[in-house]
């Protein structure tokens, strides 16, 4: 069975600090992994995706994620948080269109 | 902003009633997926339609049904509403291919069942 687990339902960082949102996956086949972001009162939009090839994936708004097969992880990072990054973030696996539970990112001034 | 529109934006129903939610997909997209997002949870896959045929279903009972029309717009129907059906219902359109399928989401319909 394929699934994803997001570690931490809420993450709070100061503006300018590193953002790290954690995601682990379970898949019996090579996964397609993704991160979507949901801003308040807006639809989800794709941040980045991993299919094959380079394991460090760069997305929009300065975010990136690294696929680590040995750790079954696909953590999302951004070197310096902006206030506008405050949103809900979802990791997922496209094998069965599976989304994680979500992590709310709070950015403090 | 995506080209995916959902209607209505909010809806209040009572237990036992039936509801129809509508989704207009982005131009050029032939696939529509529906999700249920309960408060504080991630989206749960309900089903997907590709060229008017159901193309995969999540763990939802048969009282959740759908349609896709020749113009690729779609409806989600829920019969015999239960209190637990209260959620944000999201529609996403895409173009089915052999690789990663990027989903374009609408803003959702907030359904409250009283």
PDB file of C-alpha atoms in Angstrom:
ATOM      1  CA  UNK A   1       0.000   0.000   0.000  1.00  0.00           C
ATOM      2  CA  UNK A   2       1.148   3.510  -0.717  1.00  0.00           C
ATOM      3  CA  UNK A   3       0.915   6.280   1.865  1.00  0.00           C
ATOM      4  CA  UNK A   4       2.592   9.420   3.151  1.00  0.00           C
ATOM      5  CA  UNK A   5       3.112  10.712   6.681  1.00  0.00           C
ATOM      6  CA  UNK A   6       3.756  14.339   7.482  1.00  0.00           C
ATOM      7  CA  UNK A   7       5.590  14.798  10.753  1.00  0.00           C
ATOM      8  CA  UNK A   8       4.237  17.748  12.695  1.00  0.00           C
ATOM      9  CA  UNK A   9       0.836  19.252  12.062  1.00  0.00           C
ATOM     10  CA  UNK A  10       2.081  22.742  12.949  1.00  0.00           C
ATOM     11  CA  UNK A  11       5.475  24.323  12.346  1.00  0.00           C
ATOM     12  CA  UNK A  12       6.331  27.831  13.498  1.00  0.00           C
ATOM     13  CA  UNK A  13       9.414  29.730  12.321  1.00  0.00           C
ATOM     14  CA  UNK A  14      10.616  33.302  12.466  1.00  0.00           C
ATOM     15  CA  UNK A  15      10.816  35.372   9.319  1.00  0.00           C
ATOM     16  CA  UNK A  16      14.194  34.732   7.711  1.00  0.00           C
ATOM     17  CA  UNK A  17      14.683  31.362   9.385  1.00  0.00           C
ATOM     18  CA  UNK A  18      15.012  27.991   7.702  1.00  0.00           C
ATOM     19  CA  UNK A  19      11.794  26.195   6.860  1.00  0.00           C
ATOM     20  CA  UNK A  20      11.785  22.390   7.158  1.00  0.00           C
ATOM     21  CA  UNK A  21       8.588  20.412   6.653  1.00  0.00           C
ATOM     22  CA  UNK A  22       8.928  16.659   6.977  1.00  0.00           C
ATOM     23  CA  UNK A  23       7.354  13.954   4.861  1.00  0.00           C
ATOM     24  CA  UNK A  24       7.933  10.204   4.796  1.00  0.00           C
ATOM     25  CA  UNK A  25       6.432   7.896   2.243  1.00  0.00           C
ATOM     26  CA  UNK A  26       5.626   4.247   2.009  1.00  0.00           C
ATOM     27  CA  UNK A  27       5.580   2.749  -1.411  1.00  0.00           C
ATOM     28  CA  UNK A  28       6.124  -0.671  -2.869  1.00  0.00           C
ATOM     29  CA  UNK A  29       6.981   0.852  -6.226  1.00  0.00           C
ATOM     30  CA  UNK A  30       9.096   3.879  -7.177  1.00  0.00           C
ATOM     31  CA  UNK A  31       6.916   6.790  -6.158  1.00  0.00           C
ATOM     32  CA  UNK A  32       5.910  10.006  -7.775  1.00  0.00           C
ATOM     33  CA  UNK A  33       6.020  12.474  -4.876  1.00  0.00           C
ATOM     34  CA  UNK A  34       4.827  16.032  -4.607  1.00  0.00           C
ATOM     35  CA  UNK A  35       4.202  19.002  -2.347  1.00  0.00           C
ATOM     36  CA  UNK A  36       1.155  21.212  -2.726  1.00  0.00           C
ATOM     37  CA  UNK A  37       0.450  24.454  -0.875  1.00  0.00           C
ATOM     38  CA  UNK A  38      -2.948  25.765   0.157  1.00  0.00           C
ATOM     39  CA  UNK A  39      -3.204  29.463   0.928  1.00  0.00           C
ATOM     40  CA  UNK A  40      -6.262  30.632   2.887  1.00  0.00           C
ATOM     41  CA  UNK A  41      -9.414  30.635   0.756  1.00  0.00           C
ATOM     42  CA  UNK A  42      -7.529  29.420  -2.298  1.00  0.00           C
ATOM     43  CA  UNK A  43      -7.212  26.118  -4.105  1.00  0.00           C
ATOM     44  CA  UNK A  44      -4.165  23.937  -3.727  1.00  0.00           C
ATOM     45  CA  UNK A  45      -1.271  24.637  -6.071  1.00  0.00           C
ATOM     46  CA  UNK A  46       1.700  22.497  -6.941  1.00  0.00           C
ATOM     47  CA  UNK A  47       4.990  23.539  -5.310  1.00  0.00           C
ATOM     48  CA  UNK A  48       7.187  20.823  -6.752  1.00  0.00           C
ATOM     49  CA  UNK A  49       7.278  17.194  -7.778  1.00  0.00           C
ATOM     50  CA  UNK A  50       9.671  14.273  -7.983  1.00  0.00           C
ATOM     51  CA  UNK A  51       9.313  11.635 -10.672  1.00  0.00           C
ATOM     52  CA  UNK A  52      12.699  10.274 -11.688  1.00  0.00           C
ATOM     53  CA  UNK A  53      16.213  11.580 -12.118  1.00  0.00           C
ATOM     54  CA  UNK A  54      17.738  14.288  -9.957  1.00  0.00           C
ATOM     55  CA  UNK A  55      16.817  13.757  -6.337  1.00  0.00           C
ATOM     56  CA  UNK A  56      16.975  17.442  -5.384  1.00  0.00           C
ATOM     57  CA  UNK A  57      13.929  19.099  -6.814  1.00  0.00           C
ATOM     58  CA  UNK A  58      13.441  22.837  -7.002  1.00  0.00           C
ATOM     59  CA  UNK A  59       9.978  24.339  -6.935  1.00  0.00           C
ATOM     60  CA  UNK A  60       8.271  27.686  -6.925  1.00  0.00           C
ATOM     61  CA  UNK A  61       8.759  30.449  -4.359  1.00  0.00           C
ATOM     62  CA  UNK A  62      12.252  29.257  -3.377  1.00  0.00           C
ATOM     63  CA  UNK A  63      11.194  25.870  -2.032  1.00  0.00           C
ATOM     64  CA  UNK A  64      13.043  22.636  -2.710  1.00  0.00           C
ATOM     65  CA  UNK A  65      12.780  19.028  -1.625  1.00  0.00           C
ATOM     66  CA  UNK A  66      15.159  16.095  -1.651  1.00  0.00           C
ATOM     67  CA  UNK A  67      14.105  12.541  -2.395  1.00  0.00           C
ATOM     68  CA  UNK A  68      16.016  10.151  -0.134  1.00  0.00           C
ATOM     69  CA  UNK A  69      15.194   6.561  -0.928  1.00  0.00           C
ATOM     70  CA  UNK A  70      17.292   5.179   1.940  1.00  0.00           C
ATOM     71  CA  UNK A  71      15.249   7.227   4.414  1.00  0.00           C
ATOM     72  CA  UNK A  72      11.952   7.055   2.468  1.00  0.00           C
ATOM     73  CA  UNK A  73      11.728  10.803   2.916  1.00  0.00           C
ATOM     74  CA  UNK A  74      10.831  13.831   0.815  1.00  0.00           C
ATOM     75  CA  UNK A  75      11.301  16.796   3.148  1.00  0.00           C
ATOM     76  CA  UNK A  76      10.498  20.327   1.987  1.00  0.00           C
ATOM     77  CA  UNK A  77      12.894  23.168   2.753  1.00  0.00           C
ATOM     78  CA  UNK A  78      13.330  26.872   2.163  1.00  0.00           C
ATOM     79  CA  UNK A  79      16.428  28.730   3.343  1.00  0.00           C
ATOM     80  CA  UNK A  80      14.655  31.886   4.483  1.00  0.00           C
ATOM     81  CA  UNK A  81      10.993  32.113   5.420  1.00  0.00           C
ATOM     82  CA  UNK A  82       8.794  34.996   4.301  1.00  0.00           C
ATOM     83  CA  UNK A  83       5.551  36.072   5.901  1.00  0.00           C
ATOM     84  CA  UNK A  84       3.803  35.163   2.648  1.00  0.00           C
ATOM     85  CA  UNK A  85       4.839  31.513   3.118  1.00  0.00           C
ATOM     86  CA  UNK A  86       2.272  31.054   5.885  1.00  0.00           C
ATOM     87  CA  UNK A  87      -0.077  28.382   4.541  1.00  0.00           C
ATOM     88  CA  UNK A  88      -1.009  24.713   4.706  1.00  0.00           C
ATOM     89  CA  UNK A  89       1.428  22.341   3.015  1.00  0.00           C
ATOM     90  CA  UNK A  90       0.586  18.858   1.792  1.00  0.00           C
ATOM     91  CA  UNK A  91       2.970  16.110   0.821  1.00  0.00           C
ATOM     92  CA  UNK A  92       1.631  13.363  -1.367  1.00  0.00           C
ATOM     93  CA  UNK A  93       2.126  10.372  -3.601  1.00  0.00           C
ATOM     94  CA  UNK A  94       0.538  10.326  -7.010  1.00  0.00           C
ATOM     95  CA  UNK A  95       0.422   6.549  -7.180  1.00  0.00           C
ATOM     96  CA  UNK A  96      -3.103   6.676  -5.822  1.00  0.00           C
ATOM     97  CA  UNK A  97      -3.536  10.434  -5.601  1.00  0.00           C
ATOM     98  CA  UNK A  98      -2.721  10.314  -1.908  1.00  0.00           C
ATOM     99  CA  UNK A  99      -2.274  13.410   0.241  1.00  0.00           C
ATOM    100  CA  UNK A 100      -0.793  13.625   3.704  1.00  0.00           C
ATOM    101  CA  UNK A 101      -2.549  15.188   6.668  1.00  0.00           C
ATOM    102  CA  UNK A 102      -0.966  18.565   6.101  1.00  0.00           C
ATOM    103  CA  UNK A 103       1.388  20.854   7.990  1.00  0.00           C
ATOM    104  CA  UNK A 104       0.408  24.395   8.887  1.00  0.00           C
ATOM    105  CA  UNK A 105       3.345  26.753   8.566  1.00  0.00           C
ATOM    106  CA  UNK A 106       3.248  29.835  10.757  1.00  0.00           C
ATOM    107  CA  UNK A 107       5.800  32.596  10.112  1.00  0.00           C
ATOM    108  CA  UNK A 108       6.409  35.023  12.951  1.00  0.00           C
ATOM    109  CA  UNK A 109       7.723  38.551  12.342  1.00  0.00           C
TER     110      UNK A 109
ATOM    111  CA  UNK B   1      -5.612  31.437 -10.257  1.00  0.00           C
ATOM    112  CA  UNK B   2      -6.451  28.246 -12.094  1.00  0.00           C
ATOM    113  CA  UNK B   3      -9.235  27.940 -14.624  1.00  0.00           C
ATOM    114  CA  UNK B   4     -11.126  25.505 -12.398  1.00  0.00           C
ATOM    115  CA  UNK B   5     -14.360  26.854 -10.982  1.00  0.00           C
ATOM    116  CA  UNK B   6     -16.652  25.217  -8.466  1.00  0.00           C
ATOM    117  CA  UNK B   7     -20.205  26.010  -7.495  1.00  0.00           C
ATOM    118  CA  UNK B   8     -21.673  26.749  -5.125  1.00  0.00           C
ATOM    119  CA  UNK B   9     -18.983  28.051  -2.788  1.00  0.00           C
ATOM    120  CA  UNK B  10     -21.006  27.299   0.326  1.00  0.00           C
ATOM    121  CA  UNK B  11     -23.954  25.022   0.967  1.00  0.00           C
ATOM    122  CA  UNK B  12     -25.999  24.040   3.992  1.00  0.00           C
ATOM    123  CA  UNK B  13     -28.058  20.858   3.962  1.00  0.00           C
ATOM    124  CA  UNK B  14     -29.794  18.682   6.517  1.00  0.00           C
ATOM    125  CA  UNK B  15     -29.130  15.031   7.229  1.00  0.00           C
ATOM    126  CA  UNK B  16     -30.767  12.700   4.711  1.00  0.00           C
ATOM    127  CA  UNK B  17     -30.911  15.227   1.900  1.00  0.00           C
ATOM    128  CA  UNK B  18     -29.125  14.969  -1.421  1.00  0.00           C
ATOM    129  CA  UNK B  19     -26.612  17.444  -2.841  1.00  0.00           C
ATOM    130  CA  UNK B  20     -25.011  18.141  -6.214  1.00  0.00           C
ATOM    131  CA  UNK B  21     -21.725  19.991  -6.511  1.00  0.00           C
ATOM    132  CA  UNK B  22     -20.434  21.274  -9.825  1.00  0.00           C
ATOM    133  CA  UNK B  23     -17.000  21.752 -11.326  1.00  0.00           C
ATOM    134  CA  UNK B  24     -15.890  23.393 -14.519  1.00  0.00           C
ATOM    135  CA  UNK B  25     -12.473  22.143 -15.539  1.00  0.00           C
ATOM    136  CA  UNK B  26      -9.610  24.121 -17.014  1.00  0.00           C
ATOM    137  CA  UNK B  27      -9.628  24.446 -20.776  1.00  0.00           C
ATOM    138  CA  UNK B  28      -7.907  21.532 -22.484  1.00  0.00           C
ATOM    139  CA  UNK B  29      -8.125  19.187 -19.499  1.00  0.00           C
ATOM    140  CA  UNK B  30      -9.827  15.825 -19.931  1.00  0.00           C
ATOM    141  CA  UNK B  31      -9.676  14.489 -16.377  1.00  0.00           C
ATOM    142  CA  UNK B  32     -11.462  15.567 -13.218  1.00  0.00           C
ATOM    143  CA  UNK B  33     -10.743  14.362  -9.696  1.00  0.00           C
ATOM    144  CA  UNK B  34     -12.834  14.985  -6.604  1.00  0.00           C
ATOM    145  CA  UNK B  35     -11.564  15.189  -3.059  1.00  0.00           C
ATOM    146  CA  UNK B  36     -13.109  15.555   0.384  1.00  0.00           C
ATOM    147  CA  UNK B  37     -11.151  17.665   2.867  1.00  0.00           C
ATOM    148  CA  UNK B  38     -12.411  17.496   6.416  1.00  0.00           C
ATOM    149  CA  UNK B  39     -11.377  20.221   8.832  1.00  0.00           C
ATOM    150  CA  UNK B  40      -7.719  19.848   9.763  1.00  0.00           C
ATOM    151  CA  UNK B  41      -7.166  16.943   7.384  1.00  0.00           C
ATOM    152  CA  UNK B  42      -5.594  16.415   4.009  1.00  0.00           C
ATOM    153  CA  UNK B  43      -7.696  15.925   0.887  1.00  0.00           C
ATOM    154  CA  UNK B  44      -9.119  12.404   0.559  1.00  0.00           C
ATOM    155  CA  UNK B  45      -9.517  11.041  -2.959  1.00  0.00           C
ATOM    156  CA  UNK B  46     -13.145  10.293  -3.830  1.00  0.00           C
ATOM    157  CA  UNK B  47     -12.940   9.408  -7.513  1.00  0.00           C
ATOM    158  CA  UNK B  48     -11.595  10.468 -10.859  1.00  0.00           C
ATOM    159  CA  UNK B  49     -13.282  10.787 -14.235  1.00  0.00           C
ATOM    160  CA  UNK B  50     -11.494  10.520 -17.553  1.00  0.00           C
ATOM    161  CA  UNK B  51     -13.407  11.151 -20.746  1.00  0.00           C
ATOM    162  CA  UNK B  52     -16.762  10.625 -19.029  1.00  0.00           C
ATOM    163  CA  UNK B  53     -15.816   7.294 -17.421  1.00  0.00           C
ATOM    164  CA  UNK B  54     -14.947   6.681 -13.775  1.00  0.00           C
ATOM    165  CA  UNK B  55     -11.215   6.018 -13.645  1.00  0.00           C
ATOM    166  CA  UNK B  56     -10.442   5.110 -10.063  1.00  0.00           C
ATOM    167  CA  UNK B  57     -12.255   5.452  -6.759  1.00  0.00           C
ATOM    168  CA  UNK B  58     -11.187   5.962  -3.193  1.00  0.00           C
ATOM    169  CA  UNK B  59     -12.701   4.492  -0.068  1.00  0.00           C
ATOM    170  CA  UNK B  60     -16.104   6.193  -0.288  1.00  0.00           C
ATOM    171  CA  UNK B  61     -19.534   4.527  -0.246  1.00  0.00           C
ATOM    172  CA  UNK B  62     -21.743   4.285  -3.362  1.00  0.00           C
ATOM    173  CA  UNK B  63     -23.910   7.188  -2.196  1.00  0.00           C
ATOM    174  CA  UNK B  64     -21.041   9.329  -3.504  1.00  0.00           C
ATOM    175  CA  UNK B  65     -21.419   9.348  -7.266  1.00  0.00           C
ATOM    176  CA  UNK B  66     -20.311  11.492 -10.139  1.00  0.00           C
ATOM    177  CA  UNK B  67     -20.649  12.441 -13.739  1.00  0.00           C
ATOM    178  CA  UNK B  68     -18.390  13.955 -16.330  1.00  0.00           C
ATOM    179  CA  UNK B  69     -19.920  15.660 -19.331  1.00  0.00           C
ATOM    180  CA  UNK B  70     -18.669  15.876 -22.933  1.00  0.00           C
ATOM    181  CA  UNK B  71     -17.212  19.322 -22.217  1.00  0.00           C
ATOM    182  CA  UNK B  72     -15.314  17.675 -19.309  1.00  0.00           C
ATOM    183  CA  UNK B  73     -17.169  19.542 -16.612  1.00  0.00           C
ATOM    184  CA  UNK B  74     -18.241  17.359 -13.731  1.00  0.00           C
ATOM    185  CA  UNK B  75     -20.736  16.835 -10.936  1.00  0.00           C
ATOM    186  CA  UNK B  76     -20.390  15.204  -7.551  1.00  0.00           C
ATOM    187  CA  UNK B  77     -23.603  13.855  -6.089  1.00  0.00           C
ATOM    188  CA  UNK B  78     -24.018  12.763  -2.507  1.00  0.00           C
ATOM    189  CA  UNK B  79     -27.195  11.003  -1.412  1.00  0.00           C
ATOM    190  CA  UNK B  80     -28.530  10.456   2.102  1.00  0.00           C
ATOM    191  CA  UNK B  81     -26.261  13.079   3.619  1.00  0.00           C
ATOM    192  CA  UNK B  82     -24.687  12.325   6.979  1.00  0.00           C
ATOM    193  CA  UNK B  83     -23.232  14.740   9.503  1.00  0.00           C
ATOM    194  CA  UNK B  84     -19.724  13.445   8.737  1.00  0.00           C
ATOM    195  CA  UNK B  85     -20.116  14.561   5.122  1.00  0.00           C
ATOM    196  CA  UNK B  86     -19.531  18.122   6.308  1.00  0.00           C
ATOM    197  CA  UNK B  87     -16.288  19.118   4.617  1.00  0.00           C
ATOM    198  CA  UNK B  88     -14.649  21.134   1.878  1.00  0.00           C
ATOM    199  CA  UNK B  89     -15.104  19.388  -1.460  1.00  0.00           C
ATOM    200  CA  UNK B  90     -12.352  20.039  -3.952  1.00  0.00           C
ATOM    201  CA  UNK B  91     -12.338  19.473  -7.658  1.00  0.00           C
ATOM    202  CA  UNK B  92      -9.134  19.231  -9.654  1.00  0.00           C
ATOM    203  CA  UNK B  93      -8.675  19.016 -13.383  1.00  0.00           C
ATOM    204  CA  UNK B  94      -5.712  17.622 -15.268  1.00  0.00           C
ATOM    205  CA  UNK B  95      -4.570  16.105 -18.513  1.00  0.00           C
ATOM    206  CA  UNK B  96      -4.126  12.389 -18.243  1.00  0.00           C
ATOM    207  CA  UNK B  97      -0.827  11.125 -19.530  1.00  0.00           C
ATOM    208  CA  UNK B  98       1.724   8.477 -18.781  1.00  0.00           C
ATOM    209  CA  UNK B  99       3.684  10.389 -16.179  1.00  0.00           C
ATOM    210  CA  UNK B 100       3.083  12.809 -13.359  1.00  0.00           C
ATOM    211  CA  UNK B 101      -0.341  14.358 -13.530  1.00  0.00           C
ATOM    212  CA  UNK B 102      -0.339  17.966 -12.286  1.00  0.00           C
ATOM    213  CA  UNK B 103      -3.630  18.802 -10.662  1.00  0.00           C
ATOM    214  CA  UNK B 104      -5.240  22.222 -10.969  1.00  0.00           C
ATOM    215  CA  UNK B 105      -7.585  22.773  -8.062  1.00  0.00           C
ATOM    216  CA  UNK B 106     -10.662  24.879  -7.653  1.00  0.00           C
ATOM    217  CA  UNK B 107     -11.293  26.786  -4.432  1.00  0.00           C
ATOM    218  CA  UNK B 108     -13.809  24.228  -3.258  1.00  0.00           C
ATOM    219  CA  UNK B 109     -17.375  23.962  -2.036  1.00  0.00           C
ATOM    220  CA  UNK B 110     -17.856  24.128   1.720  1.00  0.00           C
ATOM    221  CA  UNK B 111     -20.680  21.742   2.624  1.00  0.00           C
ATOM    222  CA  UNK B 112     -22.279  21.843   6.056  1.00  0.00           C
ATOM    223  CA  UNK B 113     -24.698  19.082   7.030  1.00  0.00           C
ATOM    224  CA  UNK B 114     -26.933  19.873  10.004  1.00  0.00           C
TER     225      UNK B 114
END
